[in-house]
Coordinates of C-alpha atoms in Angstrom, one line a residue:
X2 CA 9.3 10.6 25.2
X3 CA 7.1 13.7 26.3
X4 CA 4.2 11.1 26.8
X5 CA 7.1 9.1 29.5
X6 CA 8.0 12.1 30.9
X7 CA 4.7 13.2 32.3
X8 CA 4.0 10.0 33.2
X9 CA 6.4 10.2 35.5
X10 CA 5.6 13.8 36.8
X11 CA 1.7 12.4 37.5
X12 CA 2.8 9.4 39.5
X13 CA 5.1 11.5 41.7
X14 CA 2.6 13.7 42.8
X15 CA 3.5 16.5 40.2
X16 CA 6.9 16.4 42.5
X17 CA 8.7 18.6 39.6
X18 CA 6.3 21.4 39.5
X19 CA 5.9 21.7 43.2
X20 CA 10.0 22.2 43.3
X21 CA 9.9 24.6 40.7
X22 CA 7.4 26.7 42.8
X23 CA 9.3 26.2 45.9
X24 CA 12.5 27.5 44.7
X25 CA 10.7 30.2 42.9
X26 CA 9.2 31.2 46.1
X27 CA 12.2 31.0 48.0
X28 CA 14.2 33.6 45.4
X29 CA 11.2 35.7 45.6
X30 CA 11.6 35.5 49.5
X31 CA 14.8 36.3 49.5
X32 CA 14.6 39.1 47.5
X33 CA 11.9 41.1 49.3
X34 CA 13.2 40.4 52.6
X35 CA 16.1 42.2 51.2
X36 CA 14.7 45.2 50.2
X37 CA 12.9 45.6 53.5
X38 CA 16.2 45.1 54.9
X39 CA 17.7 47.7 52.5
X40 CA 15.3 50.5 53.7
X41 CA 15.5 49.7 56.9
X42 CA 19.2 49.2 57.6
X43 CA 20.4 51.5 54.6
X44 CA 18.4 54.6 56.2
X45 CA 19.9 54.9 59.6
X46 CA 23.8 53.3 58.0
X47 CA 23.5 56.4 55.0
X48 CA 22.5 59.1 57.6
X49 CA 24.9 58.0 59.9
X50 CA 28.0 58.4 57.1
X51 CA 26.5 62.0 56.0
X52 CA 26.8 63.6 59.3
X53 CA 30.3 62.0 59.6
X54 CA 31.7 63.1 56.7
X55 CA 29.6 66.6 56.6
X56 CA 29.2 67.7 60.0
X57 CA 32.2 65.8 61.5
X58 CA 30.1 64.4 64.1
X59 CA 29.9 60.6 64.9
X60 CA 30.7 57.9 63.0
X61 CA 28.2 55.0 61.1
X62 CA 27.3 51.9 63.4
X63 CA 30.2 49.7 62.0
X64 CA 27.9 46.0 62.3
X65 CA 24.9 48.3 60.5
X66 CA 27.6 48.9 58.0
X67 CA 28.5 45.6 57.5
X68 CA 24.5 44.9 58.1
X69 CA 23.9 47.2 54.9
X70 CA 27.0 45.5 52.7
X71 CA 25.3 42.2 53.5
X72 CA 21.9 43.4 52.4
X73 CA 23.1 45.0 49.1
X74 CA 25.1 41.7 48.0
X75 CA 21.7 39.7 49.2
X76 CA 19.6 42.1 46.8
X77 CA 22.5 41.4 43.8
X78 CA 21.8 37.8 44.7
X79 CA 18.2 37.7 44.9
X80 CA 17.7 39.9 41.6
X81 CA 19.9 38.0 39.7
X82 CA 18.5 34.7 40.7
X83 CA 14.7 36.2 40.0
X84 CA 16.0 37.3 36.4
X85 CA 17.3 33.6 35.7
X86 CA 14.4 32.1 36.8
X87 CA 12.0 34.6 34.5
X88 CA 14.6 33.1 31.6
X89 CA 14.3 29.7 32.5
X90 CA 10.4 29.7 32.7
X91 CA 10.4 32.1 28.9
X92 CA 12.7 28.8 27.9
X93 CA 10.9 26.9 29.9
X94 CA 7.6 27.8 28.2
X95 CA 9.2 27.7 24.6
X96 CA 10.2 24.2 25.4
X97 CA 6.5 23.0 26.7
X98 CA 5.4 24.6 23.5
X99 CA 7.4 23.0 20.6
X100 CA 6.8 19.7 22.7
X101 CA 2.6 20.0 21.8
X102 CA 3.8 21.2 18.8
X103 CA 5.5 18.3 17.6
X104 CA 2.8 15.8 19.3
X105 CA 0.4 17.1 17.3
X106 CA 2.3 17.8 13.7
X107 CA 3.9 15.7 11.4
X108 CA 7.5 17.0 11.9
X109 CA 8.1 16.6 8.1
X110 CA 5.2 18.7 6.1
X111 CA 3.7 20.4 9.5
X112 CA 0.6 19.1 8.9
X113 CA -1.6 17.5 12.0
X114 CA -0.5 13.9 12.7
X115 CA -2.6 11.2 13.2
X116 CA -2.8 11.6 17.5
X117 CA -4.5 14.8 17.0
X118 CA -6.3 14.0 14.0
X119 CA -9.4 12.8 15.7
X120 CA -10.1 15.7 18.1
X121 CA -9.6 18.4 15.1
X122 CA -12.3 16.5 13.0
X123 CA -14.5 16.5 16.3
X124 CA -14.2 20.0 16.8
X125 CA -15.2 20.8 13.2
X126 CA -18.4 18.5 13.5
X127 CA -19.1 20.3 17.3
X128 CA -18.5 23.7 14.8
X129 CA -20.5 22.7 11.8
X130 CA -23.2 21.3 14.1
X131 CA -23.7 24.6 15.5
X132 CA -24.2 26.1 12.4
X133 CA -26.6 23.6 11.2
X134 CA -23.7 22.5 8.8
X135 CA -21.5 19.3 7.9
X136 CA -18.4 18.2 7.5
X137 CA -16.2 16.7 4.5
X138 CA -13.8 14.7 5.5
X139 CA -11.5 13.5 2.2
X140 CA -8.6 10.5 2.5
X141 CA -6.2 11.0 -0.1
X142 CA -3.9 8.9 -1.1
X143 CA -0.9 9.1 -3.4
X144 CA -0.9 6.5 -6.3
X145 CA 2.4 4.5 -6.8
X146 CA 4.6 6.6 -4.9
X147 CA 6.8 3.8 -3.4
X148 CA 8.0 3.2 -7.1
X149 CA 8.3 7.3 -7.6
X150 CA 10.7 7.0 -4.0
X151 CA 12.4 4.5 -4.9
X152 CA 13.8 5.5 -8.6
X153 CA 14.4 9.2 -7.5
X154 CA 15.4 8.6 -3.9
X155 CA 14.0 9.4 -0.5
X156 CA 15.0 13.1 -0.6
X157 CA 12.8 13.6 -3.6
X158 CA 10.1 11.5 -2.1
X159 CA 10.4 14.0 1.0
X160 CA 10.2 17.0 -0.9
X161 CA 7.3 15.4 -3.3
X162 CA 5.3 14.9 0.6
X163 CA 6.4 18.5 1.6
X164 CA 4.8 20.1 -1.4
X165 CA 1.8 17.5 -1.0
X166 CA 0.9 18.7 1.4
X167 CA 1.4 22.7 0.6
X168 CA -0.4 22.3 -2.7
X169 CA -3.7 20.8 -0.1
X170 CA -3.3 23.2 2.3
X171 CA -3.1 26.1 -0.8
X172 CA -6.5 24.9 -1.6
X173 CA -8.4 23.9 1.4
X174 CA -11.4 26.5 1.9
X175 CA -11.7 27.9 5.5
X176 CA -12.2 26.2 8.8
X177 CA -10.4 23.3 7.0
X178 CA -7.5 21.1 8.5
X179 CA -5.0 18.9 6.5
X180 CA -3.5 16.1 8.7
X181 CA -0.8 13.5 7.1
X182 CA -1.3 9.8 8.9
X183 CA 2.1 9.0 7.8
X184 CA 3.6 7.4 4.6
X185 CA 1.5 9.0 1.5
X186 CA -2.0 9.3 3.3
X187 CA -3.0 12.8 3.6
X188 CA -6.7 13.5 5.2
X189 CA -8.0 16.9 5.1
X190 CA -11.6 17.9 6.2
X191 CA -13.5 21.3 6.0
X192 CA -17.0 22.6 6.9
X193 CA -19.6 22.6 4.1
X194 CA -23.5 23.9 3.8
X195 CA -25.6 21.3 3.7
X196 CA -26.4 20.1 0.2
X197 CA -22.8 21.4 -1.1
X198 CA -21.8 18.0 -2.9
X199 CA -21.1 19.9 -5.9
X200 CA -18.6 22.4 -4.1
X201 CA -17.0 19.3 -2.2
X202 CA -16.4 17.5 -5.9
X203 CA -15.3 20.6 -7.1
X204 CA -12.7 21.0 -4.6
X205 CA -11.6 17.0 -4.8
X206 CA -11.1 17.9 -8.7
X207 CA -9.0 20.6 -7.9
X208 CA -6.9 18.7 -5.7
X209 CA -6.9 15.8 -8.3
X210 CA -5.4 18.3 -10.7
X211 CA -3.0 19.8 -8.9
X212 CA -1.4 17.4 -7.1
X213 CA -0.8 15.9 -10.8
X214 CA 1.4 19.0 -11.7
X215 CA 5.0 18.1 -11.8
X216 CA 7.4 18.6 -8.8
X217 CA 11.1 18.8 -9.6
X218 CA 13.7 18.7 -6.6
X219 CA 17.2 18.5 -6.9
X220 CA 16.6 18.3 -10.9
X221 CA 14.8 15.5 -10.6
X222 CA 11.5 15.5 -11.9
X223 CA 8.5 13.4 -9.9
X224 CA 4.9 13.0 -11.4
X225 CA 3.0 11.5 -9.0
X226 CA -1.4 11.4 -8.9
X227 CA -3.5 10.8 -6.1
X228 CA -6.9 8.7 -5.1
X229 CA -9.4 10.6 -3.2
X230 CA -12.5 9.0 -1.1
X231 CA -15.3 11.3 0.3
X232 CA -17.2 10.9 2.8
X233 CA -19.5 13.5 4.6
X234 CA -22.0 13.9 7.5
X235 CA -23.0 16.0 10.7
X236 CA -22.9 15.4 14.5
X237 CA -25.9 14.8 16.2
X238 CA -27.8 13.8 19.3
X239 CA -27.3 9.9 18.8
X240 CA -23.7 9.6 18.5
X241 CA -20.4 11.7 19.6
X242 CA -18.5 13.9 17.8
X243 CA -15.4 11.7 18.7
X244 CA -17.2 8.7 16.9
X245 CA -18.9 10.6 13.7
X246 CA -15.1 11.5 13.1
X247 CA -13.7 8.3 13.8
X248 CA -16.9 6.8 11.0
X249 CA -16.1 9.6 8.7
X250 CA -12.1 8.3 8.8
X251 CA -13.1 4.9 8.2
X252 CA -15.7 5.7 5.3
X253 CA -13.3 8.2 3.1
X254 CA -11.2 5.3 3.7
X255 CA -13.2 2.8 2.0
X256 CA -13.9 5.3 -1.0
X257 CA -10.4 5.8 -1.5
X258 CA -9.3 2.3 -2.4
X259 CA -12.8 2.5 -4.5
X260 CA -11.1 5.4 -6.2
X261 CA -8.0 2.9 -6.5
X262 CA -10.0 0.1 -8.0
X263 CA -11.2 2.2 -10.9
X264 CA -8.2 3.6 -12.5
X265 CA -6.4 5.7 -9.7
X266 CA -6.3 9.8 -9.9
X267 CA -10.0 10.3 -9.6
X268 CA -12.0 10.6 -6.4
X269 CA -15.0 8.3 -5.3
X270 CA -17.6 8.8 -2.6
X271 CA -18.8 6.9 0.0
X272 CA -21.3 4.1 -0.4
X273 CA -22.9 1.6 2.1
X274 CA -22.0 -0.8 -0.6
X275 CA -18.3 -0.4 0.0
X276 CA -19.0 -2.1 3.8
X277 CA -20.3 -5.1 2.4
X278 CA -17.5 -5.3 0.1
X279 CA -15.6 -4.5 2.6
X280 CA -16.7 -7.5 5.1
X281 CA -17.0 -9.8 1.8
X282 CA -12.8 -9.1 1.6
X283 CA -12.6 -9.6 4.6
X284 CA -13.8 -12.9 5.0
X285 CA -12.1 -13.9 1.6
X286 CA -8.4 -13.0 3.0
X287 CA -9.3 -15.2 6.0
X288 CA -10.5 -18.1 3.6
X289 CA -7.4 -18.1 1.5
X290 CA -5.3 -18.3 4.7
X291 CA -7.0 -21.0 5.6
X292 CA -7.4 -22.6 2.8
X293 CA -4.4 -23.0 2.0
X294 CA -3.6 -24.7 5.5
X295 CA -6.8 -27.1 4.8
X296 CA -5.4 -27.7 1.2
X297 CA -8.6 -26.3 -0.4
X298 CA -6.7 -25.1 -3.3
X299 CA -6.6 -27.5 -6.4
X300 CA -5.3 -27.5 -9.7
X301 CA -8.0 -28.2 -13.0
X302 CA -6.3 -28.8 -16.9
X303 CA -7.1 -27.4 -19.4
X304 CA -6.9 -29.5 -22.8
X305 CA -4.0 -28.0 -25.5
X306 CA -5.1 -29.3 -28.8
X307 CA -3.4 -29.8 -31.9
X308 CA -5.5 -28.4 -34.5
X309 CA -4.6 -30.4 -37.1
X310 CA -4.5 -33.5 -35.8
X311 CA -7.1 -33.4 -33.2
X312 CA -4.5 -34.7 -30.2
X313 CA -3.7 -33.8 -27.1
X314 CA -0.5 -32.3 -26.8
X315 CA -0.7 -31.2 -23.2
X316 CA -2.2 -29.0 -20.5
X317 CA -2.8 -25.7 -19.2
X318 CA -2.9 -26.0 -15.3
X319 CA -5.8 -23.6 -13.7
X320 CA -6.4 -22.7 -10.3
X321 CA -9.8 -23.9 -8.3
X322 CA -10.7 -23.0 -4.6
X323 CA -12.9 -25.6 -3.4
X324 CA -14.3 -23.6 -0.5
X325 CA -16.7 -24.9 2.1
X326 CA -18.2 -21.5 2.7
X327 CA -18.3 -20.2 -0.9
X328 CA -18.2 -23.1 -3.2
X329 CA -15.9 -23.2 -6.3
X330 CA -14.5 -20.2 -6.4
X331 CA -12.5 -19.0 -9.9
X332 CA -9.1 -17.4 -9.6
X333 CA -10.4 -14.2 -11.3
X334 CA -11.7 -14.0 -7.6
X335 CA -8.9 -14.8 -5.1
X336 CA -5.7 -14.6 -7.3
X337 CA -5.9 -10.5 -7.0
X338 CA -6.6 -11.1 -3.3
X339 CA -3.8 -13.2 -2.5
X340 CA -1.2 -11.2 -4.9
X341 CA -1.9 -8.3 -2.6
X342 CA -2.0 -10.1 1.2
X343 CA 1.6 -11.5 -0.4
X344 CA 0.8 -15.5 -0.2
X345 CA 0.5 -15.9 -4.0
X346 CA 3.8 -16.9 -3.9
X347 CA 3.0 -20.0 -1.8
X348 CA -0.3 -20.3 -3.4
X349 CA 1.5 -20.4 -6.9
X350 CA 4.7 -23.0 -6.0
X351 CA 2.2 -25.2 -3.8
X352 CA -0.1 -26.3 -6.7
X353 CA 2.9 -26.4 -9.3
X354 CA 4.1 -28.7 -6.5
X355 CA 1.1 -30.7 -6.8
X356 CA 0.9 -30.2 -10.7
X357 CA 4.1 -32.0 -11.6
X358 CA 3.4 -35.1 -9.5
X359 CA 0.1 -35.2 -11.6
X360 CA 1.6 -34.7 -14.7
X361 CA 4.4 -37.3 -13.7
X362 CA 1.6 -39.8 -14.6
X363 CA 1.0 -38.6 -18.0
X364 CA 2.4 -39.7 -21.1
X365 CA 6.0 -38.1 -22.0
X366 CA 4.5 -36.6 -25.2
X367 CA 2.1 -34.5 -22.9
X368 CA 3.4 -30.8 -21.9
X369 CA 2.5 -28.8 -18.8
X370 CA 1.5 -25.2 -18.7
X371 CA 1.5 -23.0 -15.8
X372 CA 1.2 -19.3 -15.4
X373 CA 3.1 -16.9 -13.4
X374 CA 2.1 -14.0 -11.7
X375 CA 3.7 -10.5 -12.3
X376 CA 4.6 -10.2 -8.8
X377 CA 7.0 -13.9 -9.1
X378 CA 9.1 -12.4 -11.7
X379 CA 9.9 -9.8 -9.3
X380 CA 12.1 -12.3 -7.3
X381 CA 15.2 -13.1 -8.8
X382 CA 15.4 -16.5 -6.9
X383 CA 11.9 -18.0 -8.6
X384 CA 14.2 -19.4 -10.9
X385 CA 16.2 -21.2 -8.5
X386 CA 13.6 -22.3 -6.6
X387 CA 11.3 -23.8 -9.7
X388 CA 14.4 -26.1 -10.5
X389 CA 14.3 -26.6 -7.0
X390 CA 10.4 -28.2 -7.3
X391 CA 11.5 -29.8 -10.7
X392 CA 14.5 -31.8 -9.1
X393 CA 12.5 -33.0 -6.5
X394 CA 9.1 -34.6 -8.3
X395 CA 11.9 -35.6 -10.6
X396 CA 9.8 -33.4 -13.5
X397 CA 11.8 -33.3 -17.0
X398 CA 12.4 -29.5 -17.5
X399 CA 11.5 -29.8 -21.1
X400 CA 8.1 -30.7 -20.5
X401 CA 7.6 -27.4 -18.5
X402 CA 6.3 -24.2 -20.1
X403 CA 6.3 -21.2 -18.2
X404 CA 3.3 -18.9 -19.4
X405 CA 4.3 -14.9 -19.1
X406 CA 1.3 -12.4 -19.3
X407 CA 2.2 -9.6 -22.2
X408 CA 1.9 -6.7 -19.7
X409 CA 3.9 -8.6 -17.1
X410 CA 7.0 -7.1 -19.6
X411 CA 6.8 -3.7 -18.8
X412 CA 7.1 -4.5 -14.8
X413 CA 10.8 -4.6 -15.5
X414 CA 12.4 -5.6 -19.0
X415 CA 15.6 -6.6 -17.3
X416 CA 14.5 -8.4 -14.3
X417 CA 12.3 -10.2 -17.0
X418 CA 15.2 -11.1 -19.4
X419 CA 17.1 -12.4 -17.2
X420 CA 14.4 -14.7 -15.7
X421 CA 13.9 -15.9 -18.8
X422 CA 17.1 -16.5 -19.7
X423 CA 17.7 -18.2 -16.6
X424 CA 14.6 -20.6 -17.0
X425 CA 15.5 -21.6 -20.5
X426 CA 19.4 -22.0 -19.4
X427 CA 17.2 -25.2 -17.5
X428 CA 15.4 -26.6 -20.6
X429 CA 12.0 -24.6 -19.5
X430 CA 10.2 -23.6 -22.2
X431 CA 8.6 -19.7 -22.3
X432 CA 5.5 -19.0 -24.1
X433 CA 3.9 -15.3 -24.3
X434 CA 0.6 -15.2 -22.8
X435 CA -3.0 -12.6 -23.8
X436 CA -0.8 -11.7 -26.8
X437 CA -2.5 -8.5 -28.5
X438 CA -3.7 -7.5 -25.2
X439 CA -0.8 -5.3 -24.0
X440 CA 1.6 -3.5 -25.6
X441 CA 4.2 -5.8 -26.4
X442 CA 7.1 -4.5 -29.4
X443 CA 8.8 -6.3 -32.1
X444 CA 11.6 -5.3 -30.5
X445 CA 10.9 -7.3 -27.1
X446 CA 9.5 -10.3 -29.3
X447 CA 13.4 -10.8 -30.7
X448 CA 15.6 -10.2 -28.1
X449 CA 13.6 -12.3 -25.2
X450 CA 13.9 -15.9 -26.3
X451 CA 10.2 -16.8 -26.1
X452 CA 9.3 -20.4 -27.5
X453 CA 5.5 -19.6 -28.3
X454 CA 2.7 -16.9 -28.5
X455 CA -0.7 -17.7 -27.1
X456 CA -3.5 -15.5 -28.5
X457 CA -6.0 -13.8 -26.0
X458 CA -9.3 -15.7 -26.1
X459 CA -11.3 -12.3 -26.4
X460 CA -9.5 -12.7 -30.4
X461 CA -10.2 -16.1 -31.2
X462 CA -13.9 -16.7 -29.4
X463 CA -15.0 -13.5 -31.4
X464 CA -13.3 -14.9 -34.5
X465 CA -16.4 -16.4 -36.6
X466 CA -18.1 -13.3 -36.1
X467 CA -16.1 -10.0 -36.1
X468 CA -13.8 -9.0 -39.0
X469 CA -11.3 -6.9 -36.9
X470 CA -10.4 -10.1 -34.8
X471 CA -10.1 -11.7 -38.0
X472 CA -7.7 -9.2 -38.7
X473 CA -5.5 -9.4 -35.7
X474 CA -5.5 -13.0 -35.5
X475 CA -4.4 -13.4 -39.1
X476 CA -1.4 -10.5 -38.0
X477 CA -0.3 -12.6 -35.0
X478 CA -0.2 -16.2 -37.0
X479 CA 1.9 -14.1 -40.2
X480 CA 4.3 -12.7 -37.2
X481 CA 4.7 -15.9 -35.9
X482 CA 5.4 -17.6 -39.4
X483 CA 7.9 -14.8 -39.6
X484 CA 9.8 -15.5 -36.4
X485 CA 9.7 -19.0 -36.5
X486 CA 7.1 -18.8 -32.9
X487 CA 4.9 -21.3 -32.9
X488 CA 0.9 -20.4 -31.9
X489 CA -1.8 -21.7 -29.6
X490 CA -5.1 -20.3 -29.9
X491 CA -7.2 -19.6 -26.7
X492 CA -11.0 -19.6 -26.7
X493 CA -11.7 -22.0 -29.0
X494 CA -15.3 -23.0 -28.6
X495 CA -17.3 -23.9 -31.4
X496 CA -17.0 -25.8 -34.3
X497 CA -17.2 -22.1 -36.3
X498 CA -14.4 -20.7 -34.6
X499 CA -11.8 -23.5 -35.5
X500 CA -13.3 -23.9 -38.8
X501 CA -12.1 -19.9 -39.2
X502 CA -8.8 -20.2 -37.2
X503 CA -7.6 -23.3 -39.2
X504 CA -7.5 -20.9 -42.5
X505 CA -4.7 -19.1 -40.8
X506 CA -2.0 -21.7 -40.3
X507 CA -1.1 -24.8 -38.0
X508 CA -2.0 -23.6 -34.2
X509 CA -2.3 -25.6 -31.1
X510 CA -6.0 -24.4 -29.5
X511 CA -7.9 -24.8 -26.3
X512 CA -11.2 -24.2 -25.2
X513 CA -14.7 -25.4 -24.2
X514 CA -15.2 -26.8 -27.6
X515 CA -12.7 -29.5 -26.3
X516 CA -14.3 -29.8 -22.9
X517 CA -14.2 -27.3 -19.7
X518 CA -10.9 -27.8 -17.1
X519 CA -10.9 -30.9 -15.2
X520 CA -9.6 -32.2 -11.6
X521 CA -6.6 -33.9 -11.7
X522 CA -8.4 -37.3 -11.6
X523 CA -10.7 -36.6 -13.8
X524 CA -7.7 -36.2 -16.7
X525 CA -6.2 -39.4 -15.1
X526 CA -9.1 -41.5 -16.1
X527 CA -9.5 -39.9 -19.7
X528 CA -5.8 -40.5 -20.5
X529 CA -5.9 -44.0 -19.0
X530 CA -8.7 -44.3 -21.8
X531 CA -6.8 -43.6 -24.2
X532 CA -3.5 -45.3 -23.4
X533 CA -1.4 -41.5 -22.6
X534 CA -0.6 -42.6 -18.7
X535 CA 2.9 -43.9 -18.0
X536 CA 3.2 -45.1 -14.6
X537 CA -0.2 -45.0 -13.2
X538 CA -3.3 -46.6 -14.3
X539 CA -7.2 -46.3 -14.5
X540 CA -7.5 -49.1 -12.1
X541 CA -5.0 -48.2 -9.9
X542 CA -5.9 -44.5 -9.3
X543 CA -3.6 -42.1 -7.0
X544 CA -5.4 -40.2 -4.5
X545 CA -6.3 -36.5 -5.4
X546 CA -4.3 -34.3 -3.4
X547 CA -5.6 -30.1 -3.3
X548 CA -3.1 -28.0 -3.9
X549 CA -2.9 -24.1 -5.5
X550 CA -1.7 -21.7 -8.5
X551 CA -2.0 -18.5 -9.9
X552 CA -4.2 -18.2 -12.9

């Protein structure tokens, strides 16, 4: 509204200011013209009245009288409207004042705000540059403070920011400046000697611990860490100060979500790596939005064996990204990308889509697998709207099995009970997937109703050769003898793997040994081989359509 304001003021010539001076003249005006009026009139009306009422002779000029009376309620006038215009510029000024102020500072914490963020960090480079000195400039960056807000409330999550930002400024060195970009970003740069990388860690450490320190507000108690990137450099001739401040931005930038990727509450510096990556992620969001418009995302399956008997008993569905630019692409690569851009939900329902019409084809006996990412059993409709895809490729719920990481249970037990609940109220079938690798309880393994376990492949591919995954694979077949769960063994790929796995009990097992995931017509013309297609044949072969998952 300032910025509007002023505006307005330039394009009418500066019309307010030049009013303000007028009238200010005019009261000035006023008032010395009657003062000289005053000592000019009051002299002869004052000398005139003393010899009348002394001497008895004469009497005062009656219209210099009058003249004087005039004068004296002009100088009441012109004084008091001087003094209210001295207390309307002091307000005036105050006003002006408080509205920089608040342009430039964040109006919760007080910190500088991102308008005037720019032009401090230029002025420290123009400071450190005449020193022969550079600048640190560190982007830090609260780790899951959303989820800290939203269990304790935004009052909480104010005062956690308020005393973020008073625990940075406590321990900023001089010539520093702590600026908050809004949300949980905080930047703060100082001026450092050259070769002080040590003293900058140092400091980044000390912010690292004690932003971790507990704040309790309102008797609530909020823990919350924070990611830190570095970056650091020094004005010169080439390029401005405006634009080494504005590369020093981006860089800590880049560091920070570095500092994100390798475990959050740490710091990272900047490295010209991090621009390539940076580009690389780029380009890959890009492809996945258009690949999934250009229906470059397909599904591959994934053999489930039955041990025993050597049969097929169904499939695991796997995502592929046929890419033009990049080739095949594995979903170790793009799932993460497109869980965080948000489309993994269409990426996910769009090649289960695609899945059931395949697996329409197969014989009944033949189950299909699919996983689910963590971020689908957030939404309490994905049950609703699975049924939804079942009902309309016509897809026999039974022959559905739903495949739930371990560590997707401790997103939210509830929300993840009753998603289960509601999926096997439908005749879906639940299995536990990378059992052993999270931190799943006996508790959660009775009262969520799963139907199977599937053990990690980091257990069963290192079977033949290490003694501890011996040991945990023979604990996870006894618990599942014990709760009546049946077992399928992932990673199963040589013959000296199943040879040790079949000594612990009847498990269905997948893996290379039984061949490496396959397109959708690929599986087509195997079954057809061996008589496990229903209503589609070898000869008669339904075009391959691309479609998407998460893996």
């Amino acid at each position: 509204m300032a910025t509007t304001g002023q505006d307005k003021t330039d394009q009418a010539g500066h019309a307010a200011p030049l009013e303000r001076a007028e009238r200010d003249l005019v009261a000035l005006g006023i008032l010395v013209a009657a003062i000289f009026l005053f000592v000019g009139t009051g002299s002869t009306v004052m000398t005139g009245i003393v010899r009348s009422w002394i001497y008895g002779v004469g009497s005062p000029d009656v219209l210099l009288t009058n003249a004087l009376i005039l004068n004296i309620a002009l100088l009441i006038f012109g004084w008091r409207r001087y003094a209210e215009l001295q207390t309307e510029i002091t307000e005036r000024r105050k006003a002006e004042e408080n509205a920089t102020r608040l342009a430039r500072t964040d109006a919760l914490t007080g910190c500088l705000n991102r308008r005037s963020l720019d032009e401090a960090i230029a002025g420290l480079i123009d400071e450190a540059a005449e020193c022969n000195e550079g600048v640190a400039v560190m982007m830090i960056d609260l780790d899951k403070f959303k989820r800290s807000n939203d269990l304790l409330g935004h009052k909480v999550g104010d005062a956690v920011l308020v005393e973020t930002a008073r625990r940075i400024e406590a321990l900023m060195p001089p010539r520093a400046i702590v600026a908050r970009l809004g949300g949980d970003e905080f930047i703060c740069a100082a001026i450092f000697a050259t070769g002080s990388e040590s003293a900058i860690e140092r400091l980044a450490v000390r912010i690292n611990n004690g932003l971790a320190e507990p704040i309790v507000s309102g008797g609530l108690r909020a823990e919350v860490t924070a990611s830190i990137g570095i970056a650091q450099g020094a004005g010169g001739a080439v390029h401005s100060s405006a634009q080494v401040a504005q590369d020093l931005l981006h860089r800590a930038d880049l560091a920070m979500y570095q500092a994100k990727r390798r475990g959050r509450n740490r710091f990272a510096w900047f490295e010209q790596s991090m621009e390539k990556e940076l580009r690389f992620r780029g380009e890959l969001e890009q492809g996945i939005r258009e690949g999934l418009k250009r229906g470059e995302f397909v599904p591959y399956y994934e053999k489930q064996i039955d041990l025993e008997s050597g049969e097929i008993t169904g499939f695991e569905m796997l995502a592929r990204w046929i890419s033009p630019r990049h080739g095949m692409v594995g979903p170790e690569v793009f799932i993460p990308v497109a869980e965080e851009i948000g489309l993994i939900a269409e990426l996910s329902e769009t090649l289960i889509t695609m899945a059931l019409e395949d697996a329409k084809a197969w014989d009944a006996s033949l189950t299909l697998s699919v996983n689910i990412s963590p971020l689908q059993l957030r939404d309490p409709w994905f049950a609703q709207r699975l049924l939804k895809l079942l009902v309309a490729a016509n897809f026999p719920p039974t022959r559905l099995e739903i495949e739930i990481t371990e560590t997707c249970l401790h997103e939210n037990i509830a929300v993840v009970r009753s998603l289960i609940t509601s999926l096997k109220n439908q005749g879906i079938r639940i299995s536990l997937d990378d059992f052993g690798t999270g931190y799943s309880s006996l508790a959660q393994l009775r009262t969520l109703p799963f139907d199977r376990i599937k053990i990690d492949r980091s257990f069963v591919s290192s079977l033949a050769r290490s003694a501890d995954s011996a040991s945990i694979v023979e604990a996870i077949s006894s618990l599942g003898r014990g709760m009546a769960l049946p077992i399928t063994a992932e990673g199963v790929e040589s013959a000296e793997v199943l040879s040790a796995l079949r000594r612990f009990g009847q498990f269905k097992g997948q893996g290379y040994l039984y061949g490496q995931p396959a397109s959708a017509e690929a599986v087509r013309r195997e079954l057809a081989a061996q008589g496990l297609l229903t209503s589609v044949t070898d000869s008669d072969p339904a075009p391959e359509t691309p479609n998407a998952r998460s893996a």
